[in-house]
XYZ file of C-alpha atoms in Angstrom:
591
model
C 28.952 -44.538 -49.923
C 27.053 -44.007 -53.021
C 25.902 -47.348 -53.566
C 24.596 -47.408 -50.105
C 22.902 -44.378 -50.734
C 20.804 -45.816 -53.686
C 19.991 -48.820 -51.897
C 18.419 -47.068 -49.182
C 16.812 -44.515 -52.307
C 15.540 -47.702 -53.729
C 13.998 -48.793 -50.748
C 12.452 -45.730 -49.454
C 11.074 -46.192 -53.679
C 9.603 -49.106 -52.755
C 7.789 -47.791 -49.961
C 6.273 -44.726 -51.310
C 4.963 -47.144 -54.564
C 3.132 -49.420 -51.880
C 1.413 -46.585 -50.108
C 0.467 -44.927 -53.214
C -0.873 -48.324 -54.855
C -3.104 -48.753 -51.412
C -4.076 -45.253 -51.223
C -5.378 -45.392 -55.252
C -7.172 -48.315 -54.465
C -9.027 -47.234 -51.466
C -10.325 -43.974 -54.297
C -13.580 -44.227 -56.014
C -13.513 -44.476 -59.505
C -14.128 -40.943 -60.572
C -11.312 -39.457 -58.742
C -9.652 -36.706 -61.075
C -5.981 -36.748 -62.323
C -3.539 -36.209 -59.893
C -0.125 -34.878 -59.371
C 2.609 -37.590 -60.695
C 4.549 -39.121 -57.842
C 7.789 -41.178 -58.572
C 7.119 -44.405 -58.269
C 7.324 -47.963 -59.560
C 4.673 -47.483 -62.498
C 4.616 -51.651 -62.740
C 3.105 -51.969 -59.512
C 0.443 -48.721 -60.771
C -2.614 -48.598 -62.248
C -3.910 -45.508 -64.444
C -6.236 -43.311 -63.538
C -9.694 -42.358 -65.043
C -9.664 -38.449 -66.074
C -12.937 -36.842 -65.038
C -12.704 -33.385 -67.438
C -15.903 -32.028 -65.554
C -14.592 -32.247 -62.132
C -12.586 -29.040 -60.725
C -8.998 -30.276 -60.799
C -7.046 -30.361 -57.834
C -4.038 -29.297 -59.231
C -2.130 -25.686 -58.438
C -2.011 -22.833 -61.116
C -4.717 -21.107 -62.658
C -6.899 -23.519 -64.307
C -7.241 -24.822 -60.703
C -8.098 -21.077 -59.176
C -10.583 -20.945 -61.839
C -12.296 -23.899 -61.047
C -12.259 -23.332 -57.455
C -13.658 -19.888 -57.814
C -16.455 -21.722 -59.960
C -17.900 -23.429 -56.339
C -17.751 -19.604 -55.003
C -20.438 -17.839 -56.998
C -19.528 -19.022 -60.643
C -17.496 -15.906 -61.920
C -16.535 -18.097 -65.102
C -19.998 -19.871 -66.086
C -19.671 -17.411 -69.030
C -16.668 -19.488 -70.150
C -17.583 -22.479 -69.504
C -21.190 -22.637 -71.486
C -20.351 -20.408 -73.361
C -22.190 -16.098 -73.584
C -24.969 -17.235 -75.352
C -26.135 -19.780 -72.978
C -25.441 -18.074 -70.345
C -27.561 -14.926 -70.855
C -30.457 -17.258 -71.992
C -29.844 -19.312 -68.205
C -29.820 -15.490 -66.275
C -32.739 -15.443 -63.809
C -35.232 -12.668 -64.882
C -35.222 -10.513 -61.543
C -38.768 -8.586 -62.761
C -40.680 -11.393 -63.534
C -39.710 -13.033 -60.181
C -40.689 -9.886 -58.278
C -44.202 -9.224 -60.238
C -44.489 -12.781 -60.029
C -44.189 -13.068 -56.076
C -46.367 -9.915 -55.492
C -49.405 -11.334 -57.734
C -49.274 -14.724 -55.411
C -49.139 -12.775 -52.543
C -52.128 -10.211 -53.919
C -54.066 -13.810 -54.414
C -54.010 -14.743 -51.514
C -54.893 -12.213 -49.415
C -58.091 -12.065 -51.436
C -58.316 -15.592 -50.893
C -57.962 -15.445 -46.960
C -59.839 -12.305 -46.140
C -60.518 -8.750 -47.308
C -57.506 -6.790 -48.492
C -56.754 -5.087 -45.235
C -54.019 -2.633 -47.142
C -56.606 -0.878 -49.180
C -55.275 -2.005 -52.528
C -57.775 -2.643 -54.738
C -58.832 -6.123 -56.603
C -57.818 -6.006 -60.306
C -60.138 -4.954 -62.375
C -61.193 -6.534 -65.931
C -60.103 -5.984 -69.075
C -63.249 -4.921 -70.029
C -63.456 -2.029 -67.425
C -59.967 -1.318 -68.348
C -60.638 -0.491 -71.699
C -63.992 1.250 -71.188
C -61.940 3.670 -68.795
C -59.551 4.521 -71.860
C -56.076 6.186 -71.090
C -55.281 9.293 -69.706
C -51.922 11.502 -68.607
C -50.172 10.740 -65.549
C -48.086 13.494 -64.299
C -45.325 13.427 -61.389
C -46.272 15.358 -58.525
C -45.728 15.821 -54.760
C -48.863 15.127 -52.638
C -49.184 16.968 -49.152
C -50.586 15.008 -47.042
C -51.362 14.571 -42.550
C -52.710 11.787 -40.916
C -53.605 10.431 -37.307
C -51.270 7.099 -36.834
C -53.693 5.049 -34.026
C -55.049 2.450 -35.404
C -52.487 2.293 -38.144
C -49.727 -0.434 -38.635
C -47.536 2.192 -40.053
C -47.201 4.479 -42.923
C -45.742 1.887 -45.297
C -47.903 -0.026 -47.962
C -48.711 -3.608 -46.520
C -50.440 -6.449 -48.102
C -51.764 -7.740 -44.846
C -52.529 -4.512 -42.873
C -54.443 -1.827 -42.414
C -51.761 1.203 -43.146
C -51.956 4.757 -43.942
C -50.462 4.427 -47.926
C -53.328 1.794 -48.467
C -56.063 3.444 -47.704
C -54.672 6.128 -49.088
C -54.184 4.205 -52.674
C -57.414 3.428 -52.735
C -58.769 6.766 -52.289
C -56.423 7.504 -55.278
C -58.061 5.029 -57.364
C -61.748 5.703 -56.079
C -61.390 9.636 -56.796
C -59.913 8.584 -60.392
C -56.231 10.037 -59.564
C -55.085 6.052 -60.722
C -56.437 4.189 -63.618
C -58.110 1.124 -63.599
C -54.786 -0.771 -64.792
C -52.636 0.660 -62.670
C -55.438 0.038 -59.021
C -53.447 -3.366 -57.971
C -49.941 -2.281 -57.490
C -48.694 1.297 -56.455
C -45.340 0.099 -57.957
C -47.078 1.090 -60.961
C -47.608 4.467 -60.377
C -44.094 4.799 -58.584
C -44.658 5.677 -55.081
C -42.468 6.736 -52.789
C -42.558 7.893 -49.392
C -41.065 11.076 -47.475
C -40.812 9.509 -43.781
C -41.733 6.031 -43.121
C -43.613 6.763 -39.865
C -44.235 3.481 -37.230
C -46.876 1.932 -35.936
C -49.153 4.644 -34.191
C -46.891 7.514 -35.053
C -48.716 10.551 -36.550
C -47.832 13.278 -38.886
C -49.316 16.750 -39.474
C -47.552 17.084 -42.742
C -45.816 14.159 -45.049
C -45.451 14.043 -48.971
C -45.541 11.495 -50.988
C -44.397 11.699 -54.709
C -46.037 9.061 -57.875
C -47.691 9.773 -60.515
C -51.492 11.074 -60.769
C -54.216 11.722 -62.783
C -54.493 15.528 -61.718
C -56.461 17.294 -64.814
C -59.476 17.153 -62.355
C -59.514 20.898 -60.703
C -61.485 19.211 -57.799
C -59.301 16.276 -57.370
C -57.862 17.166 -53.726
C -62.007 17.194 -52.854
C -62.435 14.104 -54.419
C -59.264 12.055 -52.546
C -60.745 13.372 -49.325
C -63.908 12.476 -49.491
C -63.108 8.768 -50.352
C -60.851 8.871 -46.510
C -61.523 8.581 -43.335
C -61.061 12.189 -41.059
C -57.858 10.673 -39.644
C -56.496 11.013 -43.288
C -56.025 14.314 -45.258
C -54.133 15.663 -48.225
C -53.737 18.978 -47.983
C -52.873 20.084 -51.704
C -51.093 18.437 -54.918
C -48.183 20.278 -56.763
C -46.498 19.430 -60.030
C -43.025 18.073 -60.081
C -40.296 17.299 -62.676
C -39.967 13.828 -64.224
C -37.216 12.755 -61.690
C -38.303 13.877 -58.335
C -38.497 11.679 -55.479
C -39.193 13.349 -52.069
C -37.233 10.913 -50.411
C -33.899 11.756 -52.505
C -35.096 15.486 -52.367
C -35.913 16.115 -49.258
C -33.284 17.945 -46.440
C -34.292 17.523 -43.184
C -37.281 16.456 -40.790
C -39.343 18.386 -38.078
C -40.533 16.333 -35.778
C -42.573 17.133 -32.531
C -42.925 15.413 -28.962
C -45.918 15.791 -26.702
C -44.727 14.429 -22.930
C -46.905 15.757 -19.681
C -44.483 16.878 -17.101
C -44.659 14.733 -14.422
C -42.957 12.448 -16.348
C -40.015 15.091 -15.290
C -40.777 14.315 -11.617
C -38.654 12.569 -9.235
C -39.220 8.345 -8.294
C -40.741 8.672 -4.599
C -38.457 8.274 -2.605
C -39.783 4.965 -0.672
C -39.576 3.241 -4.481
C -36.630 1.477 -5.177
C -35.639 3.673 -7.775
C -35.833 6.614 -5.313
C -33.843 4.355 -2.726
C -31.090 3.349 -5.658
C -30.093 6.842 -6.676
C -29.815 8.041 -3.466
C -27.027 5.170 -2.997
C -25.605 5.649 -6.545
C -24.815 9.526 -5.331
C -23.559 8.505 -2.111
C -20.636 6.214 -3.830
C -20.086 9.185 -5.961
C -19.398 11.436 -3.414
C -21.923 13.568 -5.070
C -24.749 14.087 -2.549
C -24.555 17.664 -2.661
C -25.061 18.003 -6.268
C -27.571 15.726 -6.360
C -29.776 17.130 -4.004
C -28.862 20.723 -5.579
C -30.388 18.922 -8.765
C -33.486 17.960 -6.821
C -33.556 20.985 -4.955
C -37.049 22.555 -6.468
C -39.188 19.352 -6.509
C -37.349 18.107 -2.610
C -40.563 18.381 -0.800
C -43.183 17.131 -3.755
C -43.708 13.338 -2.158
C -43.949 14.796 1.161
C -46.766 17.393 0.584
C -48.478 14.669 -1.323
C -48.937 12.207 1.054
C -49.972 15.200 3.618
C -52.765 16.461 1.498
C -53.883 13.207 -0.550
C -52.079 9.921 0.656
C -52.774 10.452 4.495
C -56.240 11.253 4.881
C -57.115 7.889 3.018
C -54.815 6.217 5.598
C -56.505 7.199 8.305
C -59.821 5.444 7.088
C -58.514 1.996 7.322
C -58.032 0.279 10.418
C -54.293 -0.750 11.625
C -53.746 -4.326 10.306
C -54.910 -2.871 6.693
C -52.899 0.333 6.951
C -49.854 -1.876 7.516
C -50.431 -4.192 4.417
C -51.150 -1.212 2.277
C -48.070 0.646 2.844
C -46.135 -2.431 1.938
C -47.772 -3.347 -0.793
C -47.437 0.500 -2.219
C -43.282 0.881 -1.213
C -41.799 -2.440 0.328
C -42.918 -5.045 -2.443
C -39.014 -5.154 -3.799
C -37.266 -4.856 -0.282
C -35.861 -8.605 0.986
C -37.835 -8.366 3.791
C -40.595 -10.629 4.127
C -44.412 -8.880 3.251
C -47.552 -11.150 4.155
C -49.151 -12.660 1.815
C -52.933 -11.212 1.134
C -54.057 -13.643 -1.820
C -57.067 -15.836 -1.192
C -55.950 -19.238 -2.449
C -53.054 -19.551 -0.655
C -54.736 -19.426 3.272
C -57.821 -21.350 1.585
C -55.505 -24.120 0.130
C -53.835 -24.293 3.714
C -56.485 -24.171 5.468
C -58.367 -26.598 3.751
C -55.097 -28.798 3.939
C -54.724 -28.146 7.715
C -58.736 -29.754 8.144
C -57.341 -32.370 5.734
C -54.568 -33.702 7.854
C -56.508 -33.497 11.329
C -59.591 -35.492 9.962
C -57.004 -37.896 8.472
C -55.032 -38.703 11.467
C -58.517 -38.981 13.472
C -59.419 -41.447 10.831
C -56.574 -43.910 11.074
C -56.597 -43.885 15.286
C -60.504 -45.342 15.535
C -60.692 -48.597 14.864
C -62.248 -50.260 11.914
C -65.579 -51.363 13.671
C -66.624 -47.944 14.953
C -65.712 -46.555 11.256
C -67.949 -48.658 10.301
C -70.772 -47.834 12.139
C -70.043 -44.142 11.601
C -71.375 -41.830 8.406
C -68.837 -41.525 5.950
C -67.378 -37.911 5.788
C -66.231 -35.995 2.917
C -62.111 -35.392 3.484
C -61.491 -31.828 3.417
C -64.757 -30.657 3.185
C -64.856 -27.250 5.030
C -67.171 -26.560 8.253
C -68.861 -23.605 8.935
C -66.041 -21.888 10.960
C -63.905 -22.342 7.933
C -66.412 -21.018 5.610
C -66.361 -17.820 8.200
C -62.802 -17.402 8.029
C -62.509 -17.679 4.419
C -65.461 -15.016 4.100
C -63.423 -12.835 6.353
C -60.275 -13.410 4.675
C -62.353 -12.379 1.165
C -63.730 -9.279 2.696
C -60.017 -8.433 3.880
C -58.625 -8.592 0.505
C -61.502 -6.168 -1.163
C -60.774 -3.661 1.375
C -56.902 -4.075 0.347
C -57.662 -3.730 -3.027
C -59.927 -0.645 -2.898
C -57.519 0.932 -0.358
C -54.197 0.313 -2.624
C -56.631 1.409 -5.976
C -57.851 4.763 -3.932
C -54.401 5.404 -2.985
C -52.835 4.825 -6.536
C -55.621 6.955 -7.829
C -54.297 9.788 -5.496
C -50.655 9.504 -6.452
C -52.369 9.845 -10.191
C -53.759 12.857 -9.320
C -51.343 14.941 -7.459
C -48.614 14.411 -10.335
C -51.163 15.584 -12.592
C -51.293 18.497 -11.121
C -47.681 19.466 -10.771
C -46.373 22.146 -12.791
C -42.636 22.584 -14.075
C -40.653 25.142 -12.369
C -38.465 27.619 -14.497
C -35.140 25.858 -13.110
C -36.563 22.327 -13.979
C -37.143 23.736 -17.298
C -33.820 25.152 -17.963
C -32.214 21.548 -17.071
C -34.304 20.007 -19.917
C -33.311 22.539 -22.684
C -29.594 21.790 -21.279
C -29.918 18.397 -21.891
C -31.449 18.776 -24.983
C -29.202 21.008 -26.414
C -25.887 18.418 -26.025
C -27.959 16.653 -28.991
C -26.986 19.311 -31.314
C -24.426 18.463 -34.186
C -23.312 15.532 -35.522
C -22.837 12.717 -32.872
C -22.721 8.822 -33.279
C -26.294 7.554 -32.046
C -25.429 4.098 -32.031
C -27.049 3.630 -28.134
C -30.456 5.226 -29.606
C -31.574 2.713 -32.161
C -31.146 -1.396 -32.930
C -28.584 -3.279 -34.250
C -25.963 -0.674 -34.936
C -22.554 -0.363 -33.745
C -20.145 2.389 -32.836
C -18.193 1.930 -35.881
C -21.054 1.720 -38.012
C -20.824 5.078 -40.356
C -24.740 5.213 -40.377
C -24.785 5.383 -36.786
C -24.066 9.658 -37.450
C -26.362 11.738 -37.591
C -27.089 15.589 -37.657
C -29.355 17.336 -35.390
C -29.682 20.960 -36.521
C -32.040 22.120 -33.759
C -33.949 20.325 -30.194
C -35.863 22.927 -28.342
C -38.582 22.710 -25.949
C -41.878 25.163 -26.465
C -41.767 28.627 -24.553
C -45.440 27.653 -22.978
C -46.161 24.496 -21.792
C -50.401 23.356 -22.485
C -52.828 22.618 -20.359
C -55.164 19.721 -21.562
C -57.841 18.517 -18.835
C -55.655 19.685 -15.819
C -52.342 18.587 -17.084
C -49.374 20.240 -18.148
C -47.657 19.460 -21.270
C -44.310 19.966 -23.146
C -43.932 20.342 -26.715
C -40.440 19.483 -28.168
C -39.271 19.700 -31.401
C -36.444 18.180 -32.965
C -35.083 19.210 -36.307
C -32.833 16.644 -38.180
C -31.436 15.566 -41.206
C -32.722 11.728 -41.081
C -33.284 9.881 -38.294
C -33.119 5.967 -37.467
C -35.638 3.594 -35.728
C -36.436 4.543 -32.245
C -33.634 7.089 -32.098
C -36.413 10.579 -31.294
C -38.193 8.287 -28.539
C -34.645 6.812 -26.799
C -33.567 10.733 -27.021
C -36.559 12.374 -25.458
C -36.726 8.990 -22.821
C -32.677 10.049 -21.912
C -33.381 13.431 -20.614
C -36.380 12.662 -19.074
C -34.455 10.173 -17.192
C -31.660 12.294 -16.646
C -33.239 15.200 -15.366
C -35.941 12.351 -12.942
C -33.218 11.335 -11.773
C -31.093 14.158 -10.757
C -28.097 12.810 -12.828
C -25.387 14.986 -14.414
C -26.662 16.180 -18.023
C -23.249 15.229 -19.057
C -23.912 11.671 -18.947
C -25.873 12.163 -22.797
C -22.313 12.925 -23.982
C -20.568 9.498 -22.457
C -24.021 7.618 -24.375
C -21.732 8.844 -27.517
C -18.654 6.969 -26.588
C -18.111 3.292 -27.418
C -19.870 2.083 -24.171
C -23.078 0.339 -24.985
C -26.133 1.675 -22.941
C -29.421 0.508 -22.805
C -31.967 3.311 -23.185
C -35.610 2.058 -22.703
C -38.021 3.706 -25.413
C -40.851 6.795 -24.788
C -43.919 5.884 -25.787
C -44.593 6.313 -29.505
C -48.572 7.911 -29.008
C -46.837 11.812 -28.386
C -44.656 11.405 -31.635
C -45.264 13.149 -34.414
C -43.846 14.210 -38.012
C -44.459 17.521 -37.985
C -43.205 18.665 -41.776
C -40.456 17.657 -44.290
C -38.166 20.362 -45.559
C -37.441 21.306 -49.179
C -35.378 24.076 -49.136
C -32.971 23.182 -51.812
C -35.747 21.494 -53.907
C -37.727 25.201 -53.797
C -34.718 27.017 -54.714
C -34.268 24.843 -58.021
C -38.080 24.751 -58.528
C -38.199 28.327 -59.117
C -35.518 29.448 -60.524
C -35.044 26.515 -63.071
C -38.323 24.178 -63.144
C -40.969 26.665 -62.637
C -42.682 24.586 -60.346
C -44.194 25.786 -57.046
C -42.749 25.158 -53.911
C -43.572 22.016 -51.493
C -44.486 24.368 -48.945
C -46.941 23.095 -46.269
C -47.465 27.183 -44.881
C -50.172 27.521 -47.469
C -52.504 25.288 -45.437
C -51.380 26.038 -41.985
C -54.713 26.742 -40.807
C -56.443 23.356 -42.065
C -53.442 21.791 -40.606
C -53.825 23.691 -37.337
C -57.175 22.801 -37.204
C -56.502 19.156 -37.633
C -53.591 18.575 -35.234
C -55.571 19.438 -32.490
C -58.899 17.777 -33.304
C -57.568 14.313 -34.673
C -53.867 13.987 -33.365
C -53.175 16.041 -29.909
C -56.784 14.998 -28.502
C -56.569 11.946 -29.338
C -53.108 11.756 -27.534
C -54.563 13.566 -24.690
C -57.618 11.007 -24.599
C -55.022 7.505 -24.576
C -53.329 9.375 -22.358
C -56.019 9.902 -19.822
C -57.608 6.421 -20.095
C -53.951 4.024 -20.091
C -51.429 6.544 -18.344
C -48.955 5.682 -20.860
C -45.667 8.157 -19.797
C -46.629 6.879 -16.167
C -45.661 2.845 -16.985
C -42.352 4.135 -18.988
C -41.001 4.089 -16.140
C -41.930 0.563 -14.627
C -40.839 -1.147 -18.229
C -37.658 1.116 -18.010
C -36.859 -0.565 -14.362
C -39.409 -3.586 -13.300
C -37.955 -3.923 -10.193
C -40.109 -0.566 -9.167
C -43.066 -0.834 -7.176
C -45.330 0.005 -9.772
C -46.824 3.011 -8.189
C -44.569 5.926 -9.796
């Protein structure tokens, strides 16, 4: 039994030594040591040791070296401390170092559209001498259009760059300091987007402020969308980014964007089904009850009198080109080219197939004719069909004009009103906006935010015949788009006629797109510093950031440069009406 045994042991030796002698040879050269198998070592060669290879064997010199291909934890112990902190990538260089190529060539490729100014030379440098920089808090209120943004930007024309080089024209930033606002350590309160304004903002760095006329000075080196309203000392350590507590901001939105989608539109069509599956017709029309007969009156005072103008075959076209563009059935086709192209195609054929039945002699004989060459009948009906489609583009263009005009006029009623400030109000608190910004998640912490306050103003405006809302919003911080997908949610809820209730399900886990307001009526209204002021007093003895000292400049200023200017894009590209039509462009475009 036990001789068997190590006959077949032997054997099975054998075996293993042959597959390991083919499998070494079939290695390259530089393979590493390797784990000792029991074999013949006759019918074995050794292996070459490669020390600077990770080894493949188990225990911890192996986890070492494999850690060493995951980030290098141990380069210190291979080279050795000394080399290593000699080897160690000098972070500040690189960063100065990729700012000055990218300051060179934007003053190679253009003029510095940020407003940062070209170095200067040593010699003016010098001649300019040193003076004391001080910390401070700079109150500031801008106009956004025009404007890529608040943030510095080597490329573009932004509200921090021109504003940096007013700084360094007034003398508020030396010479040496002009090319990077690093330097002077800028930092911003709210990073306002593209076309977003602000009435009041800070910004904290450090100035050049012995100048009692300094404020005078930045000013007049800015443009009248720009202002800073005062300058207050700080302490060494303040940033009114880390300082500040919460954020006012306001909302300007006209109130027809409150009304209801016609009810020909397919957006007034689909709600009307969505409430019938519901089983909630009743409360849907108990929603809608106040604006019910809106459309109707309307087209009885504004839509029907134009109508009557046109003659039948016109009429017909217009209506379904203004409410039956997205219904299945099928609407004639009014373009030019297309009954030119077949027409012309039609003449085509028949002078073809006239063509190829004479015979060759009497072709001869004949003048050559153009092929498709239109005749004068043609040239009549294509002229009519021209004339046709100007009258049914001035008829849909007076009648869109109309529809303009009549929503402009509409006023909120008092129950409308109260739905809006119910909405709002469900904002209040901490809730998980995940749905109201990009690229966050519903477990994402950040995704929380507080709202302390989201009220609507007790008396709408008036501006040029339309009514406005004011809405403010008072927050702690808020993410990208989250104020304009907020404001866009009740405006949609309470168009719609849908359950306020649905802003509390947008909490939940469910993702749900919410198209965007448009950014023009947004606006930072002030920053607060409430626990700032407390210490500033009581322990600094530094003044308050308190924008109430120039509430009458700022007044002043709102209305001329940012809620005119509003009112004025407004008028001439009828921004809240196309929300809509991006929000759902499967609408006919009219509402």
């Amino acid at each position: 039994m036990d001789e068997s045994y190590d006959a077949k042991a032997s054997t099975a030796s054998g075996m293993v030594s042959k597959s390991c002698e083919q499998l070494i040879s079939s290695q390259p050269t530089s393979v590493t040591e390797s784990t000792p198998v029991s074999v013949d070592q006759s019918k074995t060669r050794a292996l070459p040791v490669n020390r600077d290879q990770p080894s493949q064997r188990g225990g911890r010199g192996w986890r070492n070296n494999r850690d060493r291909g995951r980030g290098g934890q141990n380069k210190r112990r291979d080279m050795g401390r000394g080399e290593w902190s000699r080897t160690k990538i000098d972070k500040r260089a690189r960063n100065d170092a990729e700012q000055e190529a990218k300051r060179r060539k934007v003053g190679i490729d253009g003029d510095q559209a940020s407003g940062l100014s070209k170095p200067f030379s040593h010699e003016d440098i010098a001649t300019e001498g040193r003076k004391p920089k001080r910390k401070v808090a700079v109150l500031i209120g801008y106009s956004g259009s025009g404007y890529k943004g608040m943030q510095t930007n080597l490329t573009e024309k932004t509200i921090e760059g021109d504003l940096f080089a007013a700084f360094v024209a007034a003398g508020a930033i030396s010479k040496a300091n002009a090319d990077d606002p690093k330097k002077s350590s800028l930092v911003r309160c709210a990073r306002t987007d593209k076309g977003v304004h602000a009435s009041g903002n800070v910004i904290s760095l450090k100035l050049i402020v012995e100048d009692p006329n300094i404020v005078k000075k930045i000013n007049d080196n800015l443009s009248p969308q720009i202002r800073v309203w005062g300058i207050e000392r700080t302490n060494g350590s303040f940033s009114c980014y880390q300082t500040c507590d919460s954020r006012v901001y306001e909302y300007l939105i006209p109130t027809h964007a409150f009304l209801p989608p016609h009810p020909r539109s397919y957006l007034g069509r689909k709600i009307k089904e969505l409430a019938e599956e519901a089983g909630d017709v009743q409360g849907f029309q108990e929603r809608q009850k106040e604006v019910a007969s809106f459309w109707d009156d309307v087209e009885k005072e504004h839509v029907v009198p134009i109508l009557d103008t046109l003659d039948e075959k016109i009429r017909t076209l217009v209506m379904q080109a203004l409410y039956d563009a997205d219904l299945e059935t099928e609407v004639p086709e009014m373009s030019v080219s297309a009954p030119i192209t077949n027409l012309l195609e039609e003449r085509s054929a028949t002078a073809t197939n006239t063509d190829q039945g004479a015979s060759m002699a009497d072709a001869k004989q004949d003048e050559p004719t153009v092929q498709g060459e239109p005749t004068p009948e043609a040239n009549e009906e294509i002229a009519a069909m021209h004339a046709r489609r100007q009258r049914l583009d001035a008829a849909i263009k007076s009648l869109k004009a109309a529809y303009i005009l009549a929503k402009k006029r509409y006023r909120i009623s008092s129950p409308r009103l109260a739905r809006i400030r119910s909405a709002l109000s469900l904002y209040v608190g901490t809730r998980n906006y995940h749905n109201y910004t990009v690229q966050k998640t519903y477990r994402d912490p950040s995704a929380k935010r507080v709202i302390r306050s989201f009220v609507v103003g007790e008396t709408p405006i008036i501006i040029d015949n339309t009514e406005w809302l004011s809405l403010k919003v008072h927050g702690q911080s808020f993410m990208m788009h989250q104020i304009r997908k907020m404001v866009s949610m009740v405006a949609l809820i309470v168009r719609c006629g849908c359950p306020v209730e649905r802003i509390l399900q947008s909490y939940g886990e469910d993702n749900m797109s919410i198209p965007k307001a448009p950014g023009l009526g947004l606006l930072l209204e002030r920053p607060v510093f409430d626990t700032y002021n407390e210490r500033a007093v009581t322990k600094l003895e530094r003044e308050k950031i308190d924008f109430g000292k120039f509430e009458t400049e700022m007044q002043e200023f709102k209305q001329r440069e940012i809620y005119e200017r509003i009112f004025r894009e407004e008028e001439r590209d009828n921004q809240y009406g196309y929300t809509i039509e991006r929000a759902f462009p499967e609408t006919t475009n009219r509402y």
